[in-house]
CSV table of C-alpha atoms in Angstrom, one decimal:
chain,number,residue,atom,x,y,z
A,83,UNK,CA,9.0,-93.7,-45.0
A,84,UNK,CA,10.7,-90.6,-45.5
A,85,UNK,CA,14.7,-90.2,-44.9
A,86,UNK,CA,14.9,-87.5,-42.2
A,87,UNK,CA,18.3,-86.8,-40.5
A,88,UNK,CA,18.4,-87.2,-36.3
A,89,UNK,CA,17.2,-84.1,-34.7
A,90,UNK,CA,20.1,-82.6,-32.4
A,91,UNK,CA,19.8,-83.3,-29.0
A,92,UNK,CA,19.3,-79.7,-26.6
A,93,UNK,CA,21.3,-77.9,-24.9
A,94,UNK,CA,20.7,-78.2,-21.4
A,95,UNK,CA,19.0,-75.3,-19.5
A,96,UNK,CA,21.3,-73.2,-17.2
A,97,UNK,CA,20.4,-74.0,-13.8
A,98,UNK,CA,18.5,-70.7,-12.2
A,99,UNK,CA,20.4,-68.9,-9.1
A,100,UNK,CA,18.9,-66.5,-6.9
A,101,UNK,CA,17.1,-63.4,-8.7
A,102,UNK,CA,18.6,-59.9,-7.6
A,103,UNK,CA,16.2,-57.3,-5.5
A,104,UNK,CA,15.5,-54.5,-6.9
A,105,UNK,CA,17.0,-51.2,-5.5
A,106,UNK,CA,14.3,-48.8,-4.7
A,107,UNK,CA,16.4,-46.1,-3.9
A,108,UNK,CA,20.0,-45.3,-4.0
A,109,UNK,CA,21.9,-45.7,-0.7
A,110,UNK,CA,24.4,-43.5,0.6
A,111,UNK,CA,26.7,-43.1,3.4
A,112,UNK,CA,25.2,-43.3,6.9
A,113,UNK,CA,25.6,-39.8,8.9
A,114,UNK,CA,26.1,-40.2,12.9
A,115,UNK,CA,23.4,-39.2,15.4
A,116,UNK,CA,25.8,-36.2,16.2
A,117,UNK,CA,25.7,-34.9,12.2
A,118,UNK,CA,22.1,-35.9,11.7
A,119,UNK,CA,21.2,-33.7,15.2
A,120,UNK,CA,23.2,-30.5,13.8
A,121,UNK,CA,21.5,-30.2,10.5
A,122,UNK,CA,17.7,-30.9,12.0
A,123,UNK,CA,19.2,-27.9,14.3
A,124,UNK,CA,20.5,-25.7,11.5
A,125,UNK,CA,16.9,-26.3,9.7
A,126,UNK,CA,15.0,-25.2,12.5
A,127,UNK,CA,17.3,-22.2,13.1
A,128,UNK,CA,16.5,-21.0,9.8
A,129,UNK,CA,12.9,-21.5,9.9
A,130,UNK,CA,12.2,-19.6,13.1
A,131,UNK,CA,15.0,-16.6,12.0
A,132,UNK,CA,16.2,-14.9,14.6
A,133,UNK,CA,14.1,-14.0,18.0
A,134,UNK,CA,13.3,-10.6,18.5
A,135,UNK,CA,12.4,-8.9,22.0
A,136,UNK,CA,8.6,-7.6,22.3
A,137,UNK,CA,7.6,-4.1,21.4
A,138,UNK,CA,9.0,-1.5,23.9
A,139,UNK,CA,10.5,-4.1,25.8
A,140,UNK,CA,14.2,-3.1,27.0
A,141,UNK,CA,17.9,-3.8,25.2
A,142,UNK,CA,20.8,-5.0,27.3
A,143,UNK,CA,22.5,-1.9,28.0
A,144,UNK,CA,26.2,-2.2,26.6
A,145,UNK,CA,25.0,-5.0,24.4
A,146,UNK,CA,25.5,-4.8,20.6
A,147,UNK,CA,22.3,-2.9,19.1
A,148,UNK,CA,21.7,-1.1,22.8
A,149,UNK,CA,19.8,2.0,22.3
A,150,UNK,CA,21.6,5.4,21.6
A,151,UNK,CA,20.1,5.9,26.0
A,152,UNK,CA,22.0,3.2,27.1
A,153,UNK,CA,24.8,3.2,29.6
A,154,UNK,CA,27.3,0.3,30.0
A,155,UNK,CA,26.4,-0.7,33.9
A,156,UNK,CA,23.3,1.5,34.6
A,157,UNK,CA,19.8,0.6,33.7
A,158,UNK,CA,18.7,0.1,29.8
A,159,UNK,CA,18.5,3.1,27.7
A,160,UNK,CA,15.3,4.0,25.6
A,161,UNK,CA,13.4,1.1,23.4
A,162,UNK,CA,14.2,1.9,19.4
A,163,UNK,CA,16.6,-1.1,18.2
A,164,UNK,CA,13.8,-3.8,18.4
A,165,UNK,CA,10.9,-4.8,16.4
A,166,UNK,CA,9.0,-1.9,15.6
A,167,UNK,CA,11.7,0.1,15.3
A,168,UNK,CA,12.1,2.2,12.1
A,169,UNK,CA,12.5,0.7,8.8
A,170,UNK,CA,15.6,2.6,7.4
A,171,UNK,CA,18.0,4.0,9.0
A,172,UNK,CA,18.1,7.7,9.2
A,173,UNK,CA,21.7,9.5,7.9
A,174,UNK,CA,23.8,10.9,10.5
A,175,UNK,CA,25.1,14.6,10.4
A,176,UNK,CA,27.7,16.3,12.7
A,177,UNK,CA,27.9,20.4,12.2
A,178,UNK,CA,25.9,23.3,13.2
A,179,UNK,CA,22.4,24.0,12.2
A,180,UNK,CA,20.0,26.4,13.0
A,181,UNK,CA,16.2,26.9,13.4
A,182,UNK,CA,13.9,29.9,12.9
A,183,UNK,CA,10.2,30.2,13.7
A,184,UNK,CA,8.7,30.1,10.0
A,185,UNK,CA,10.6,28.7,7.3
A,186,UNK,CA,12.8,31.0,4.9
A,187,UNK,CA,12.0,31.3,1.8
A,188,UNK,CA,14.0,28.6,-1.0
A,189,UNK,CA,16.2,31.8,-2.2
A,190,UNK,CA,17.0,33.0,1.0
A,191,UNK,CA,17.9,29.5,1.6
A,192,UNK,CA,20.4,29.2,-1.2
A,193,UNK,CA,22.4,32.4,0.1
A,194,UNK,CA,22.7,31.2,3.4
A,195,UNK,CA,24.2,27.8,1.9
A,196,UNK,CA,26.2,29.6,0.0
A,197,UNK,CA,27.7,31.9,2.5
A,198,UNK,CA,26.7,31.0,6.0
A,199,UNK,CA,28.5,27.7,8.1
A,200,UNK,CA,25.4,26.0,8.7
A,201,UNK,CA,24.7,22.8,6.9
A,202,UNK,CA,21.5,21.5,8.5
A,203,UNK,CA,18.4,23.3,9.6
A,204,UNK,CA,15.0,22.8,11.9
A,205,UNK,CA,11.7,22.7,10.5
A,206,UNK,CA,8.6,23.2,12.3
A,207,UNK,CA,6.7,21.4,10.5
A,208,UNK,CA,3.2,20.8,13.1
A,209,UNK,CA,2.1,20.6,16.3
A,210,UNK,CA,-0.9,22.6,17.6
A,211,UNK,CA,1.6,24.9,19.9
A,212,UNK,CA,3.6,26.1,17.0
A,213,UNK,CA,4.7,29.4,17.4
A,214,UNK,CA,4.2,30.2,13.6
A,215,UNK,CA,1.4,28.7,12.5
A,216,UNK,CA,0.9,30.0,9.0
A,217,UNK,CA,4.2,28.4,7.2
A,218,UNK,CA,3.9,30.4,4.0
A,219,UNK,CA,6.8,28.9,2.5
A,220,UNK,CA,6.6,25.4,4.0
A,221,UNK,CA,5.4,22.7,1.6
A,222,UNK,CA,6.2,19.6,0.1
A,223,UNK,CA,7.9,21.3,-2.6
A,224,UNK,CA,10.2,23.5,-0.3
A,225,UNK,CA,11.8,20.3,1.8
A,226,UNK,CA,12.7,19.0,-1.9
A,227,UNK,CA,14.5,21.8,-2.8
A,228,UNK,CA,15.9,22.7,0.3
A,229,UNK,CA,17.2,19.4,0.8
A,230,UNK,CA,18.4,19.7,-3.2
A,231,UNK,CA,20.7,22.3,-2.2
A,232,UNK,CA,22.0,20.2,0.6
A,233,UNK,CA,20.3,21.3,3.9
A,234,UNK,CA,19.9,18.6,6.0
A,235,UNK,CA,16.9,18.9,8.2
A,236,UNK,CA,15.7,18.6,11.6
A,237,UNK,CA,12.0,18.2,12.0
A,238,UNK,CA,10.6,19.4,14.6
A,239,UNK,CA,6.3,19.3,16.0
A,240,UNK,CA,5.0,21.6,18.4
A,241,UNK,CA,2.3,19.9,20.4
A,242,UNK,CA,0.7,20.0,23.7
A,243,UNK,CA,2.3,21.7,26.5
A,244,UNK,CA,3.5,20.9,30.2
A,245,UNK,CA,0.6,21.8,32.2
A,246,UNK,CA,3.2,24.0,34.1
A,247,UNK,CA,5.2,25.6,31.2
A,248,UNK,CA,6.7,28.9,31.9
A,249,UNK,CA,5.9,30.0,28.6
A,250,UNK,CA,2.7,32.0,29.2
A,251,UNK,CA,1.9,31.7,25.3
A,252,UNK,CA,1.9,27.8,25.1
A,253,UNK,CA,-0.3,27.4,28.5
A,254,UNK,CA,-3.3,27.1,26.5
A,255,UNK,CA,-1.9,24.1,25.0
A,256,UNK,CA,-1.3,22.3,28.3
A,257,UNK,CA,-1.4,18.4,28.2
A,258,UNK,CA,-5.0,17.1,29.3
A,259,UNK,CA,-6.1,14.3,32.3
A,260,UNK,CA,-5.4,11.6,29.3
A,261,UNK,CA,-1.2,12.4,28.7
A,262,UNK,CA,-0.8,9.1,27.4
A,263,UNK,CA,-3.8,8.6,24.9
A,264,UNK,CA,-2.9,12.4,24.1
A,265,UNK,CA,0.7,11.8,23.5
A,266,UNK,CA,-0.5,8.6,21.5
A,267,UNK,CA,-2.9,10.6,19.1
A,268,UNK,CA,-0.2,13.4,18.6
A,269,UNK,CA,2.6,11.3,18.0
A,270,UNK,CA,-0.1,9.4,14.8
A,271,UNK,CA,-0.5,13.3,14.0
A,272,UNK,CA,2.8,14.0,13.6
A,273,UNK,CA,3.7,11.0,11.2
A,274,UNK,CA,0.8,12.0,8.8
A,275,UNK,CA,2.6,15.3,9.0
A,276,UNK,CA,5.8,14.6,8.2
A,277,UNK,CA,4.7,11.9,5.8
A,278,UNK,CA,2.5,15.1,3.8
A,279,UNK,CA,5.7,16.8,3.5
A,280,UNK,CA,7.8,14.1,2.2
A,281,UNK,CA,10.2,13.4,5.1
A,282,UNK,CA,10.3,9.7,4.8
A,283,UNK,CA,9.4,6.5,7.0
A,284,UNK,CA,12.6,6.0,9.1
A,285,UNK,CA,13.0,9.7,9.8
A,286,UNK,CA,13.7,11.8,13.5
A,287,UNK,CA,10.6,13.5,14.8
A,288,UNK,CA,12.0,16.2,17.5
A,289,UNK,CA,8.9,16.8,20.0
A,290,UNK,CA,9.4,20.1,21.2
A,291,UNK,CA,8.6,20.6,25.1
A,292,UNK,CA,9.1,23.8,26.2
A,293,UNK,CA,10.7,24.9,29.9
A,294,UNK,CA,8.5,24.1,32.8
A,295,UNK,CA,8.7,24.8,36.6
A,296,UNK,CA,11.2,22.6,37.9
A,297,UNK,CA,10.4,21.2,41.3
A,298,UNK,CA,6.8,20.1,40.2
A,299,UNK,CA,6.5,16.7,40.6
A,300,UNK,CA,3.0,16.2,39.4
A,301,UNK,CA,3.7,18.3,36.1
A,302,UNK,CA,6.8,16.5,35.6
A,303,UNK,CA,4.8,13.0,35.9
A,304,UNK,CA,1.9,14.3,33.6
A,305,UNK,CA,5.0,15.5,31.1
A,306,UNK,CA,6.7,11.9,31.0
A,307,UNK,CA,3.1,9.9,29.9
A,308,UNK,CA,2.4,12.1,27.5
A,309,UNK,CA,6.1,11.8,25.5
A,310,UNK,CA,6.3,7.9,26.5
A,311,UNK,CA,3.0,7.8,24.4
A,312,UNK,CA,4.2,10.0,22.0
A,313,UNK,CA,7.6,8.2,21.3
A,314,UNK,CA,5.4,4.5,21.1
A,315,UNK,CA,3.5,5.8,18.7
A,316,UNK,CA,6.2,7.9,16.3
A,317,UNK,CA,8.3,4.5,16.7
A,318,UNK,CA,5.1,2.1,15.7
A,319,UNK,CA,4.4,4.0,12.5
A,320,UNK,CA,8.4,3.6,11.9
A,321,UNK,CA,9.7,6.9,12.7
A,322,UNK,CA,12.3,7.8,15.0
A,323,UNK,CA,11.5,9.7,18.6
A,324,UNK,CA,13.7,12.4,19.3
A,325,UNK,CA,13.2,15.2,21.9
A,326,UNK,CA,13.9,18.6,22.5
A,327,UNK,CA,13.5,20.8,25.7
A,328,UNK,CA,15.6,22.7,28.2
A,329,UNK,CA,18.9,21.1,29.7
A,330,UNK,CA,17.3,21.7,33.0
A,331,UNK,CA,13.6,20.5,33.2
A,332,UNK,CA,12.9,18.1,30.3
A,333,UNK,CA,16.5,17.1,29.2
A,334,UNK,CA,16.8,16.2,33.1
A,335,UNK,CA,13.5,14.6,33.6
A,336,UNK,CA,14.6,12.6,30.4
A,337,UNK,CA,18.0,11.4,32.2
A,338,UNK,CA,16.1,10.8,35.9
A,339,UNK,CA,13.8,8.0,33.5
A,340,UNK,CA,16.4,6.6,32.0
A,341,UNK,CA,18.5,5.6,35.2
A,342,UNK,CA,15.5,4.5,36.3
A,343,UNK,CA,14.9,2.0,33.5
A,344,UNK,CA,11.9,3.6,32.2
A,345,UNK,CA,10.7,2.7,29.0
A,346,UNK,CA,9.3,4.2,25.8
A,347,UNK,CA,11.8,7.3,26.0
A,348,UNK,CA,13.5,9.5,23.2
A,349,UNK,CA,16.5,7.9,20.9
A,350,UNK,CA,18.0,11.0,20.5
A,351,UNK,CA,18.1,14.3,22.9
A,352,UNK,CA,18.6,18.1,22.1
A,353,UNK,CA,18.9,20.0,24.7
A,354,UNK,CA,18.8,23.7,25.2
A,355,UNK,CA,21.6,25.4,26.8
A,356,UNK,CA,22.3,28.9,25.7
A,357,UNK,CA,26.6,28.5,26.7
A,358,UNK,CA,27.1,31.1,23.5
A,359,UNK,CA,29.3,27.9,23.1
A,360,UNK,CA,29.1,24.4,22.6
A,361,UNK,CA,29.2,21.7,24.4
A,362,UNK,CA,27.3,18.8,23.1
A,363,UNK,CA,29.9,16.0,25.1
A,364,UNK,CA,29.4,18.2,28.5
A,365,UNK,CA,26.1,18.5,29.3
A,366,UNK,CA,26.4,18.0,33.4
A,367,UNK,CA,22.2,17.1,32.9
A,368,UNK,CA,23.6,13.6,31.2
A,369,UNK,CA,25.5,11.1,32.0
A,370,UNK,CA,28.8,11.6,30.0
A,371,UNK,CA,28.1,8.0,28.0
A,372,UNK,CA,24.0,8.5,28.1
A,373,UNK,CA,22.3,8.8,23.9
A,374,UNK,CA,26.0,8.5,23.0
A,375,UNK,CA,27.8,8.1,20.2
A,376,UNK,CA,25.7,10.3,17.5
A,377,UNK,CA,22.4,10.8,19.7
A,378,UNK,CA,23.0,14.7,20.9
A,379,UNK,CA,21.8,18.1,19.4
A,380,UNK,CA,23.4,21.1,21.9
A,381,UNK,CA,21.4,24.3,21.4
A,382,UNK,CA,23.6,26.8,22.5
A,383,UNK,CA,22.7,30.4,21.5
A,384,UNK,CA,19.4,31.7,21.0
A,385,UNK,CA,16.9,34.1,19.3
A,386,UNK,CA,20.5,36.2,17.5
A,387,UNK,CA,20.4,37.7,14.4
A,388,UNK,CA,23.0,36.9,11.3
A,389,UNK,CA,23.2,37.5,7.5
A,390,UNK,CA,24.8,35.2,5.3
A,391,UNK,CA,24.5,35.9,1.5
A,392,UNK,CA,22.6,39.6,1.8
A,393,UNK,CA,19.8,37.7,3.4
A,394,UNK,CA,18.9,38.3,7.5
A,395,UNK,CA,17.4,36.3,9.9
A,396,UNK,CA,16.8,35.6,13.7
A,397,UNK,CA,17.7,32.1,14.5
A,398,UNK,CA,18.9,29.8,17.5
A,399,UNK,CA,21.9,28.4,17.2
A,400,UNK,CA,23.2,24.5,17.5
A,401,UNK,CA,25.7,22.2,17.1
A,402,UNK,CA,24.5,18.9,15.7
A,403,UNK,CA,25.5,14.6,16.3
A,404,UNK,CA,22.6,13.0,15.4
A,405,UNK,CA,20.3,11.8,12.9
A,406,UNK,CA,18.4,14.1,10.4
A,407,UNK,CA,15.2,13.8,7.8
A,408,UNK,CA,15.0,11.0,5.0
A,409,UNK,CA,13.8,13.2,1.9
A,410,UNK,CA,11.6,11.5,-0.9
A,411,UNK,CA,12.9,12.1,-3.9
């Protein structure tokens, strides 16, 4: 039998406890109901973004963002600072400018930048009621260099007439049974125009409506579709609506729809008063608050003659607070 020495006796087994649970996820501090409510709220918030009115439909008037038409206490001013509105906002300019019939030439309109006190000018740039149709000098070139030499401009389309216009030349332009789909199909007209000559989205598009019999209800009526359908449609495609007429049939007309809390009407007014002076903050048409601050063109003096720089030209006159043309460069 072999010698073997005595096998040490074992250790005894540590008795087992209870096995920890695994952690699935890490915990953290519990958030009241009150916490837990505000950030589900916050979330939401930012989501949705902010609410915006419908198309055309009416701004508080005196709230922040009211239209350039409204009046704190009297019915909302013109549609413009909603959805639908333009895209960029247009510079402002306050000075004098001028307009003439058919754009001068880029020369001519160095000297009188040189020389003259006018820093802004009107273009008629369309419209089927221009006066001068032919435009030798206007093209897409000419607004880049004008505006180079640092005219601001002030576009303005010619397009169908007051059935009643006193203007026997622009009677065979008179609006048609259809103002509004008229209006609507001029105002899409005027945007291609503008667009061809590089005034750019965000822009003021001045409708010119010339005089009309005052006292004629029925013209007057016809007159408002057709510039509430073309101000929808300008301000659709992004542009701005501005209008220009005589202080005492469209001008007035223009103030009678905006008491009255009509919609779809011009952001920015120039009316035609020939004073010999101005007075863009007087006009006894407007209410003294109404497309204030920076919404008013005065045209004061009309169809005088001036040279600036060697160079002549007949012009009407006006002193300017509004917005004017976005070039492209």
């Amino acid at each position: 039998m072999r010698n073997v020495l005595p096998r040490a006796p074992r250790p005894p087994r540590p008795t087992p406890g209870p096995r920890p649970r695994a952690r699935l996820f890490r915990t953290r501090p519990r958030t009241s109901v009150r916490t837990a409510v505000a950030v589900l709220l916050t979330a939401a918030a930012l989501l949705i973004g902010p609410a915006h009115g419908t198309p055309g439909s009416a701004v508080r008037a005196g709230a922040p963002g009211a239209a350039p038409g409204a009046v704190p206490g009297a019915a909302p001013g013109p549609a413009g600072a909603r959805a639908g509105a333009p895209a960029a906002a247009p510079p402002h300019f306050a000075g004098r400018a001028f307009d003439t019939c058919e754009a001068p030439s880029v020369a001519v309109m160095r000297a009188w930048r040189r020389s003259s006190p006018y820093r802004a000018v009107g273009v008629y740039f369309g419209g089927r009621g221009r006066g001068c149709r032919a435009q030798r000098e206007l093209n897409r070139g000419w607004v880049a260099a004008v505006h180079a030499q640092g005219w601001r401009m002030l576009p303005l389309f010619v397009g169908s007439q007051p059935p009643c216009v006193l203007v026997e030349a622009k009677r065979r332009y008179a609006i048609g049974r259809s103002p509004w789909t008229q209006g609507t199909r001029e105002g899409a007209e005027a945007v291609r125009a503008a667009r061809a000559l590089g005034f750019a989205s965000g822009s003021p598009l001045y409708l010119d409506i010339e005089a009309y019999r005052a006292g004629d209800a029925r013209c007057a009526a016809t007159t408002v579709r057709f510039v509430r359908g073309w101000n929808r449609e300008v301000r659709r495609l992004g542009y701005l609506p501005g209008f220009y007429s005589s202080a005492e049939t469209g001008v007035r007309q223009m103030e009678r729809e905006r008491a009255a809390g009509t919609r779809d009407l011009p952001a920015v007014v120039w009316f035609a008063r020939w004073l010999g002076r101005p007075a863009l903050e007087s006009e006894r048409t407007l209410h003294p608050r109404a497309w204030r601050p920076h919404a008013r063109i005065h045209q004061y003096a009309g169809n005088v003659t001036e040279t600036h720089g060697g160079r002549r030209i007949r012009i009407d006159r006006s002193v300017v607070d509004a917005p004017v043309a976005r070039v492209t460069r």
